[in-house]
Short mmCIF file of C-alpha atoms in Angstrom, two decimals:
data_model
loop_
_atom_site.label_atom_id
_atom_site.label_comp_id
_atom_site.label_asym_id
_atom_site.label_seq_id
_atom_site.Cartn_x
_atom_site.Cartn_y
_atom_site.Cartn_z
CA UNK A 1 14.12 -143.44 38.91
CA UNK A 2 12.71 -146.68 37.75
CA UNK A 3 14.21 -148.55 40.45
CA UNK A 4 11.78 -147.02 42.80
CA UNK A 5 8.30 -147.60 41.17
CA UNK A 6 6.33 -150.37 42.37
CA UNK A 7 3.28 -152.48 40.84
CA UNK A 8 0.56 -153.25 43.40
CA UNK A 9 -2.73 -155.24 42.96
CA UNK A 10 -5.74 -154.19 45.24
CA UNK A 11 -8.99 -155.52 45.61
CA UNK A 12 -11.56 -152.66 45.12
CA UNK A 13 -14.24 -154.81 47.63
CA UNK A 14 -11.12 -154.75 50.35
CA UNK A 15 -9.78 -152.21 52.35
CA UNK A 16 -6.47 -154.16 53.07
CA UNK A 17 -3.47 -152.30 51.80
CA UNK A 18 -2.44 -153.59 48.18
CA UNK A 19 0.47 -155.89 47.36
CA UNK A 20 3.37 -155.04 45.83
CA UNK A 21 4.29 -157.42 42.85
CA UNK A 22 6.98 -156.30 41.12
CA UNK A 23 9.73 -153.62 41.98
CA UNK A 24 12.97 -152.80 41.88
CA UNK A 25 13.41 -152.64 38.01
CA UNK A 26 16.27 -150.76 36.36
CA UNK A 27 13.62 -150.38 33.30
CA UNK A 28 10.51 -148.41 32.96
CA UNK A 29 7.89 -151.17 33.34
CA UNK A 30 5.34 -148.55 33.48
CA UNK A 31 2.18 -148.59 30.14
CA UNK A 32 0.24 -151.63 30.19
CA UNK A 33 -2.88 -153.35 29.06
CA UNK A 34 -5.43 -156.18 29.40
CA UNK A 35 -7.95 -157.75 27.72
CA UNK A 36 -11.71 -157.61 28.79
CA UNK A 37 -11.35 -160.73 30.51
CA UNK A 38 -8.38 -160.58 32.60
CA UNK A 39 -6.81 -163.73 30.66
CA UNK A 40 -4.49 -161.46 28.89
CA UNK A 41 -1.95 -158.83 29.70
CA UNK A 42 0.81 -156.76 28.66
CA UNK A 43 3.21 -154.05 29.17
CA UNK A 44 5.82 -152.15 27.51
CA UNK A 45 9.39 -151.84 28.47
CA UNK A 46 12.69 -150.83 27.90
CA UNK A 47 15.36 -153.49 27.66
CA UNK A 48 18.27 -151.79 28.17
CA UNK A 49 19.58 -149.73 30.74
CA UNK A 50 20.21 -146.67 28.87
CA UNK A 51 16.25 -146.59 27.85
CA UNK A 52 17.45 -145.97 23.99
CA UNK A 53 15.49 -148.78 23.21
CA UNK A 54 11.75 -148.62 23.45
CA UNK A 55 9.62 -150.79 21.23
CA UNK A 56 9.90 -153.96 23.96
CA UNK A 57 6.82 -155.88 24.62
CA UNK A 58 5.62 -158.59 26.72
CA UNK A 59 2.52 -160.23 27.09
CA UNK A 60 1.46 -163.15 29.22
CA UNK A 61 -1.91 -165.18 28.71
CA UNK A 62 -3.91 -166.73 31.48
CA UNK A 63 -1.26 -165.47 34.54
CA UNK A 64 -1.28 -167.03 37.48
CA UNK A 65 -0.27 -166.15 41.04
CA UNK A 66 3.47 -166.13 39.54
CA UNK A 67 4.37 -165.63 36.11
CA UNK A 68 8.25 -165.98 34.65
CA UNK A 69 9.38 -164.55 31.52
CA UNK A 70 12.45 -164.57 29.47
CA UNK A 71 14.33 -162.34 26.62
CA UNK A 72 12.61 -164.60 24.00
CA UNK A 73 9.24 -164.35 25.34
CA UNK A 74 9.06 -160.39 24.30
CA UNK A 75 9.21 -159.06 20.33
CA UNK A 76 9.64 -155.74 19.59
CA UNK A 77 7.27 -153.83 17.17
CA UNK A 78 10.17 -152.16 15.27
CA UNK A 79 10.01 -155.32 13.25
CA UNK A 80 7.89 -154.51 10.47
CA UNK A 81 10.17 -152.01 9.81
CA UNK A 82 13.39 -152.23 7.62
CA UNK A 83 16.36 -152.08 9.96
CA UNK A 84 17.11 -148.43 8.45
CA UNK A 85 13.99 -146.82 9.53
CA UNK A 86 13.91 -148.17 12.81
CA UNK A 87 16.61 -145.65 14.56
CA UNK A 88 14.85 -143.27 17.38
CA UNK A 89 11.39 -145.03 17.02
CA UNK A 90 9.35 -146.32 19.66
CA UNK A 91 5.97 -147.84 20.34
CA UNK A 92 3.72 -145.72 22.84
CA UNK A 93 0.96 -147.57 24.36
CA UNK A 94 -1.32 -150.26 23.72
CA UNK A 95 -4.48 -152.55 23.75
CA UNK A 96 -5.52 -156.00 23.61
CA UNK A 97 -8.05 -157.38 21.48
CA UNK A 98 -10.99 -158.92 23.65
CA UNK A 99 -10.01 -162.46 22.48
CA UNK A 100 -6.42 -162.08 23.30
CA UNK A 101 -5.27 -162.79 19.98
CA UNK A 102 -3.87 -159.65 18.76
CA UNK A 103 -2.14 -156.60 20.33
CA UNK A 104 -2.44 -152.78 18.85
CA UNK A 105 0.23 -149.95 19.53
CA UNK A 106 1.67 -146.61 18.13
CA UNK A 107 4.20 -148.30 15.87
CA UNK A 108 7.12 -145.96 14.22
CA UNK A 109 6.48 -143.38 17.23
CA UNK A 110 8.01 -140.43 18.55
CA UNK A 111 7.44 -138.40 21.34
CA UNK A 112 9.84 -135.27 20.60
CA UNK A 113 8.18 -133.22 23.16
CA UNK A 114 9.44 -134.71 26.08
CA UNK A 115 10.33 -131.87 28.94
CA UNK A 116 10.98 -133.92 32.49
CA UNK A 117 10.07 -131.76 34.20
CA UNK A 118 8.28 -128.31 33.35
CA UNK A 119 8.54 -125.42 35.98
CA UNK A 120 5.01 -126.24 37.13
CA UNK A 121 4.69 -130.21 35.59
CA UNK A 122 6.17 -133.52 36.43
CA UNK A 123 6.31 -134.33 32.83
CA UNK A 124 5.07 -132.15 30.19
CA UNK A 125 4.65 -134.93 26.84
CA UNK A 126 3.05 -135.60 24.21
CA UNK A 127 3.23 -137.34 21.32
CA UNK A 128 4.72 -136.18 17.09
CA UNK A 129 4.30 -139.29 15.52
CA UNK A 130 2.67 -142.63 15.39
CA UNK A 131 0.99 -145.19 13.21
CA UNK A 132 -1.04 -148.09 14.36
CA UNK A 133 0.39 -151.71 14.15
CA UNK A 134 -0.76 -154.80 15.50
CA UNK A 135 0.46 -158.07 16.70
CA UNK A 136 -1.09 -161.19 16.04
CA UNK A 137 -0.54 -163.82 18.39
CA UNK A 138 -1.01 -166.70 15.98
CA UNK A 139 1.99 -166.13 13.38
CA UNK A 140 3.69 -163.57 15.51
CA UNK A 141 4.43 -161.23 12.86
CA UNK A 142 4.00 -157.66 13.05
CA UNK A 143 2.09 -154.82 10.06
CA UNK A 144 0.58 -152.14 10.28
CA UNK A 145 -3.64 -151.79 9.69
CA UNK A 146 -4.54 -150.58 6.51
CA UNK A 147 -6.44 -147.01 7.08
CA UNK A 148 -4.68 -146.08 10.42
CA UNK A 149 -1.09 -146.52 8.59
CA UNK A 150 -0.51 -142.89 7.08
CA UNK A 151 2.61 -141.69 8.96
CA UNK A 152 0.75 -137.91 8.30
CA UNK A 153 -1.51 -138.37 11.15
CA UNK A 154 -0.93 -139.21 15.01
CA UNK A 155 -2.22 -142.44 16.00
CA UNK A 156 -1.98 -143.38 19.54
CA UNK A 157 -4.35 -146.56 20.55
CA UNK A 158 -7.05 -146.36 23.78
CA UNK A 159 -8.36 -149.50 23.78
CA UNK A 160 -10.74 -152.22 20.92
CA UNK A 161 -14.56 -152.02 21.36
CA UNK A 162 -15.53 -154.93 23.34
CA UNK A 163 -16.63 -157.25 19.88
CA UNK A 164 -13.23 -156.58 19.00
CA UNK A 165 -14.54 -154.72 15.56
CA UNK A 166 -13.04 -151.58 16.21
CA UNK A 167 -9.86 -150.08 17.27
CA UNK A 168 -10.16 -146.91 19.48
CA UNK A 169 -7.32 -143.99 18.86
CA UNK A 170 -6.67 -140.23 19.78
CA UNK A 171 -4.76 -138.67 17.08
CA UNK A 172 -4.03 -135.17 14.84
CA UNK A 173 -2.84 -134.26 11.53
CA UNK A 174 1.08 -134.03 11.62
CA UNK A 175 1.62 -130.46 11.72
CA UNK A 176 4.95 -128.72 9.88
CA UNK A 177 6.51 -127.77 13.53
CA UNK A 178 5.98 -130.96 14.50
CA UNK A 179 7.59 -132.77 11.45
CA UNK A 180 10.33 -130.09 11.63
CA UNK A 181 10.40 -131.74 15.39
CA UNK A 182 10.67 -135.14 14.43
CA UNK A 183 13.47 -134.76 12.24
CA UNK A 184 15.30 -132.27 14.97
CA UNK A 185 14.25 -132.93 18.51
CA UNK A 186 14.51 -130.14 20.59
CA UNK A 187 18.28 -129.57 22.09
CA UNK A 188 19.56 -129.10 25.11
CA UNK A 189 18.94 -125.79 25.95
CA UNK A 190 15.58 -125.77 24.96
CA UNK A 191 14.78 -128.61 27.37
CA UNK A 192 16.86 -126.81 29.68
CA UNK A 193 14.26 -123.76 29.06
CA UNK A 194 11.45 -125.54 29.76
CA UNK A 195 12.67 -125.96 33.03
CA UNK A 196 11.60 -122.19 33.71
CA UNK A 197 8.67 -122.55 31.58
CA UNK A 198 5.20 -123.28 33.23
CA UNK A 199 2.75 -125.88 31.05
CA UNK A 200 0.48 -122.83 29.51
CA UNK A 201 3.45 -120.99 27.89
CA UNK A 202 4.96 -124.71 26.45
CA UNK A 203 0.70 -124.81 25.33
CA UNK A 204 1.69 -122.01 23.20
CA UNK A 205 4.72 -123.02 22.18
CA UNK A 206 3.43 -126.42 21.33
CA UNK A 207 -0.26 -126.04 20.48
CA UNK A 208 -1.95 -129.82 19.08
CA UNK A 209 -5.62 -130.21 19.39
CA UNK A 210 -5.74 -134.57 19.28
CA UNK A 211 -9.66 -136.11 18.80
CA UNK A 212 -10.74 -139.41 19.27
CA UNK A 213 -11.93 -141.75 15.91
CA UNK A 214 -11.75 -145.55 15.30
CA UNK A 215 -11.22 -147.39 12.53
CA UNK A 216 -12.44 -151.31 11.67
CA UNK A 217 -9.91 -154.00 12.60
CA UNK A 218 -11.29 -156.44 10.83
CA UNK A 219 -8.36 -159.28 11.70
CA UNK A 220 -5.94 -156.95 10.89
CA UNK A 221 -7.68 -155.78 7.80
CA UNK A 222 -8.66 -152.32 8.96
CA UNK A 223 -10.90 -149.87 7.01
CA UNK A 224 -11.63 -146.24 7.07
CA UNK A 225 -11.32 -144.16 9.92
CA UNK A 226 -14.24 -142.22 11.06
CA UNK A 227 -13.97 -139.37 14.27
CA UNK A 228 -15.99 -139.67 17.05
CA UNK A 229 -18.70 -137.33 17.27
CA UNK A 230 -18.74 -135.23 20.42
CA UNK A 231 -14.82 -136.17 21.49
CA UNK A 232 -13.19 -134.60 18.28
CA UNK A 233 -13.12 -131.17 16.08
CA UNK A 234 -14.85 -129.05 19.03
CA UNK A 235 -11.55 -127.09 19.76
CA UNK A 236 -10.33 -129.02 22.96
CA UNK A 237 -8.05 -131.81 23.18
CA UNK A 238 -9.22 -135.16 23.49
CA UNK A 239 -7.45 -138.37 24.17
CA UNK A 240 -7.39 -141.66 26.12
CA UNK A 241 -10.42 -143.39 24.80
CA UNK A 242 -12.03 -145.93 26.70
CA UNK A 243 -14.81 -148.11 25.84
CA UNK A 244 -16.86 -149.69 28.48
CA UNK A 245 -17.21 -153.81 28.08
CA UNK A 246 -20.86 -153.06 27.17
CA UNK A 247 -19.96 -151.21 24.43
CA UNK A 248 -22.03 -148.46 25.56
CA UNK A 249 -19.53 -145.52 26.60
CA UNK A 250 -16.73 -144.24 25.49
CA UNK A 251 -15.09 -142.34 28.51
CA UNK A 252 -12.14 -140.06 27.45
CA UNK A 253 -9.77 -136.95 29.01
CA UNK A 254 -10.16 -133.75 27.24
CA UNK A 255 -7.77 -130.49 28.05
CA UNK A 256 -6.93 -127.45 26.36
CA UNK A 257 -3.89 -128.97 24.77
CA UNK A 258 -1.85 -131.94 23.96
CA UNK A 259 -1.80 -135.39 25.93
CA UNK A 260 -0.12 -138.22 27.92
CA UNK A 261 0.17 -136.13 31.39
CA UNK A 262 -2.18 -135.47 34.08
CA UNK A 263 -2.64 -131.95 33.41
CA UNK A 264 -4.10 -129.67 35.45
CA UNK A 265 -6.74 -128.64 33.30
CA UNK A 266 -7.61 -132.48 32.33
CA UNK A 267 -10.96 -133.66 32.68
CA UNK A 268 -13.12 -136.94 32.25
CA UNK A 269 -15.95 -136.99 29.65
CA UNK A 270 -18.28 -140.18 28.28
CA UNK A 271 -19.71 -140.15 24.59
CA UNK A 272 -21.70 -142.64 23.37
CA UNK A 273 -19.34 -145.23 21.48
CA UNK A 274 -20.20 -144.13 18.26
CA UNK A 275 -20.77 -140.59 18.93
CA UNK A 276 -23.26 -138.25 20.02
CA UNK A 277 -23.16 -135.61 23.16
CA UNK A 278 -20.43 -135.58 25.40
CA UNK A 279 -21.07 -135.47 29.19
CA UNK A 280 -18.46 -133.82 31.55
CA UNK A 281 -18.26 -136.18 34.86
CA UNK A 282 -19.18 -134.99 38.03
CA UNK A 283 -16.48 -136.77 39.52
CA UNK A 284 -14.04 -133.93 37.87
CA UNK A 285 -12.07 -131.63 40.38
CA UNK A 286 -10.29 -128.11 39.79
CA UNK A 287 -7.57 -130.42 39.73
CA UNK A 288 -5.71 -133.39 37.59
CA UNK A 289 -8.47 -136.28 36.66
CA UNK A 290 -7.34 -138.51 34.33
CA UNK A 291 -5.74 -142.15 33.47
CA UNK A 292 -8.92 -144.17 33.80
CA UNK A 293 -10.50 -147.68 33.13
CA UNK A 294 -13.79 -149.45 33.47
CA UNK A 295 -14.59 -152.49 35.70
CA UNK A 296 -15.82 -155.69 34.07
CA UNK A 297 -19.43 -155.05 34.45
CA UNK A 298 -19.29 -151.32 32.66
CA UNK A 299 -20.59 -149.53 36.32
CA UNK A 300 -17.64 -148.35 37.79
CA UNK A 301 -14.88 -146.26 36.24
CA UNK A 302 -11.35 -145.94 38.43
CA UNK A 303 -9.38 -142.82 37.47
CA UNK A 304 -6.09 -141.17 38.61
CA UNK A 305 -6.79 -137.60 40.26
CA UNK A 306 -4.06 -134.76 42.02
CA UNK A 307 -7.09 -133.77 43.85
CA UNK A 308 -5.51 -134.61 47.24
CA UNK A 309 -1.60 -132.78 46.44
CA UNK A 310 1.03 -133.29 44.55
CA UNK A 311 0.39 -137.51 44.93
CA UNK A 312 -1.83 -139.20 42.53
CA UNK A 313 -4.74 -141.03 43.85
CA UNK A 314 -7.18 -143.80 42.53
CA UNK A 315 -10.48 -142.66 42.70
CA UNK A 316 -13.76 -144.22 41.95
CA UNK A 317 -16.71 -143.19 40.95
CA UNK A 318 -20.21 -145.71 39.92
CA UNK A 319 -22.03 -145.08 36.41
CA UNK A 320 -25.11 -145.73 35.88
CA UNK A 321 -27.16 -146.69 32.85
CA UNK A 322 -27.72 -143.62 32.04
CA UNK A 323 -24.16 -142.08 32.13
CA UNK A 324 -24.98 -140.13 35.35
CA UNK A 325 -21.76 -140.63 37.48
CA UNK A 326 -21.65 -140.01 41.74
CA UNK A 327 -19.19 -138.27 43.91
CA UNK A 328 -16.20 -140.42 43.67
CA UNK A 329 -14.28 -141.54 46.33
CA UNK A 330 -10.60 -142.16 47.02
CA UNK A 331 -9.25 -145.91 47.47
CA UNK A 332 -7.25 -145.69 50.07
CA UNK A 333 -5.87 -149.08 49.76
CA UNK A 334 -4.36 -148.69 47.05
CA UNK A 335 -1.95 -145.49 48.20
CA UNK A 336 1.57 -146.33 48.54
CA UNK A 337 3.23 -146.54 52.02
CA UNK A 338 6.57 -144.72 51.17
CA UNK A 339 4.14 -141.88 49.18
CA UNK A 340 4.51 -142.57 45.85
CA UNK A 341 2.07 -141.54 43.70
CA UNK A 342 -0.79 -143.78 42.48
CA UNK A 343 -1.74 -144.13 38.57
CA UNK A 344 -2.83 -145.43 35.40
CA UNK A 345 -5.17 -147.90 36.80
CA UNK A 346 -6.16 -151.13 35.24
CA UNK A 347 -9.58 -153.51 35.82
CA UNK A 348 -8.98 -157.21 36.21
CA UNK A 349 -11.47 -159.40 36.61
CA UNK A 350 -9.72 -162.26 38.76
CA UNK A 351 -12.35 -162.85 40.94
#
C-alpha cells in the first residue's frame, strides 16, 4: 500500500524524531539516489495507478527546503527503445554521476521473480534482465553504454566511483530458466504457491549467483567490464555495490542466493574498490543487514537491519581507515511513529 509509506529526513548528529516529507502517494516513490554532493537527487516511480508503467524518473538538482515538479520534468528510460520493444520493461534502480550530469539504471529490465509475499518473506525478488543505460543531463537523450549493453547478462547499477570513471553493477549471465522466465512470467498459481513456500525452497527453485564488476563510463563511452575481485565468482551472491567517496571501499551484501530483499541470510562485506580480500563486518547480525550507504566523509556506513523484529531499522556503524568497523548502533530517530519499517538509507550532505 503505497499510500502508507512515508519519506523522512533525520539528522544523524540529532536525536529529534525525523520529518516526514512526502506521503500519501498512490505510486511507489520508493528507489532513489544522490550524487556525492547532495546537489543532486533522484527517484524512480510509477506514473500510473495501476503500476504497469515503471521506467518513470525524476531528478531534481540543487533542492531546496521545497521542491515542485511536474509531468514534464520526468523522462522515462524506455526511450531508447523502439516503441515495440518497450512492452513489460522497466528500469530497476539507479545512480548519479558525482557531477550530476548523467544518471545510470537497469534499462530494458525485468524482474519476473516477483513473489509478494513468500511464506517466510515480505518480498522474495530478484531480478532476469537488465542492461545499463544512462541519462545525460545535457541533451537529455537516453543509450545504452557500450560494454554493459549485452541483454545476455544482468546488469543492475550500485553506484559510480567517486571520479565518476567507473560505473559499479551486480550482475549474472542470463541463464535458460531465466530467459524461459522472461518470455513467460510465472502464472498465477505459481505465485499463489509461493505463498506456502519458505525463501530456501524458492533458492532452489530459483538458484542465481550475481557478482559485482564495473565497467569505464567514460561520458557515456563505456569500455570493458572487469569483476571485482573478492565480491564475485566465490560461490555466494553478491550485490549492492557501494563505493565510499574516497574511493577506497567498496561495501556490498552477499547471501546464498539472488538479490533486492533483505534476506535473512544477507550480510555486509567491504573490498577494496578494485578488488582484493573481502572483509565480513562486524556490525552483521544472525539476522537481515543490508540496504546501506556511506556518509560524505567515507567513516560511517548506515545500513538497514531486522535485527530488532519484523521492523527494519537504520543502523550505524563507524569505519575506520583500515576497514575495521565497531558495534553499530540503532538510530532511533529515524524509526517511524505508526511502526513502519525503516530502509534503504541515503547520505546527504546538507549541512
Amino acid at each position: 500500500n503505497f499510500v502508507n509509506v512515508k519519506w523522512k529526513l533525520g539528522w544523524v548528529s540529532s536525536y529529534e524524531p525525523a520529518k516526514t516529507v512526502m506521503q500519501r502517494q498512490s505510486r511507489c516513490f520508493n528507489c532513489h539516489a544522490s550524487s556525492y554532493d547532495g546537489k543532486s537527487f533522484g527517484f524512480e516511480f510509477n506514473p500510473n495507478d495501476d503500476q504497469s508503467d515503471r521506467t518513470a524518473y525524476i531528478r531534481f538538482d540543487n533542492p531546496g527546503k521545497t521542491v515542485v515538479w511536474t509531468w514534464r520534468d520526468y523522462f522515462d528510460w524506455n526511450s531508447f527503445l523502439p516503441p515495440a520493444q518497450s512492452d513489460r520493461h522497466q528500469a530497476t534502480l539507479s545512480a548519479i554521476s558525482p557531477d550530476g550530469n548523467f544518471v545510470v539504471t537497469a534499462g530494458a529490465s525485468l524482474m519476473t521473480i516477483a513473489f509478494t509475499p513468500c511464506r517466510d518473506m515480505i518480498s522474495y525478488s530478484f531480478p532476469t534482465k537488465g542492461i545499463l543505460v544512462y541519462h545525460s543531463k545535457k541533451d537529455k537523450l537516453v543509450r545504452p553504454i557500450p560494454g554493459a549493453d549485452d541483454a545476455r547478462f544482468i546488469h543492475i547499477p550500485g553506484s559510480f566511483s567517486p571520479d565518476g570513471r567507473y560505473v559499479y553493477f551486480f550482475g549474472a549471465p542470463v541463464t535458460p530458466q531465466f530467459e524461459k522466465l522472461n518470455r513467460e512470467p510465472p502464472d498465477k498459481a505459481t505465485e499463489e504457491k509461493a505463498k506456502t513456500q519458505d525463501w530456501r525452497e524458492l533458492d532452489k527453485i530459483y538458484p542465481m549467483k550475481y557478482g559485482i564488476y564495473r565497467v569505464p563510463f567514460n561520458e557515456g563511452k563505456g569500455g570493458k567490464t572487469e569483476a571485482i575481485k573478492g565480491a564475485s565468482g566465490n560461490g555466494f551472491s553478491s550485490y549492492f555495490p557501494r563505493v565510499s567517496p574516497d574511493g577506497k571501499w567498496l561495501a556490498f551484501t552477499r547471501s546464498a542466493n539472488g538479490a533486492l530483499t533483505l534476506r535473512e541470510d544477507s550480510d555486509l562485506y567491504l573490498v577494496p574498490a578494485g578488488g582484493g580480500k573481502e572483509r565480513r563486518l562486524r556490525a552483521n547480525s544472525p539476522q537481515a543487514d543490508s540496504w546501506h550507504t556511506w556518509s560524505p566523509n567515507s567513516r560511517w556506513l548506515a545500513f538497514s537491519s531486522k535485527r530488532n523484529g519484523r521492523q527494519t531499522d537504520i543502523m550505524l556503524t563507524y569505519v575506520d581507515d583500515e576497514g575495521r568497523d565497531s558495534p553499530p548502533v540503532v538510530l532511533t530517530s529515524l524509526r517511524d511513529e505508526d511502526g513502519l519499517s525503516a530502509n534503504i538509507p541515503e547520505f546527504f550532505n546538507i549541512g
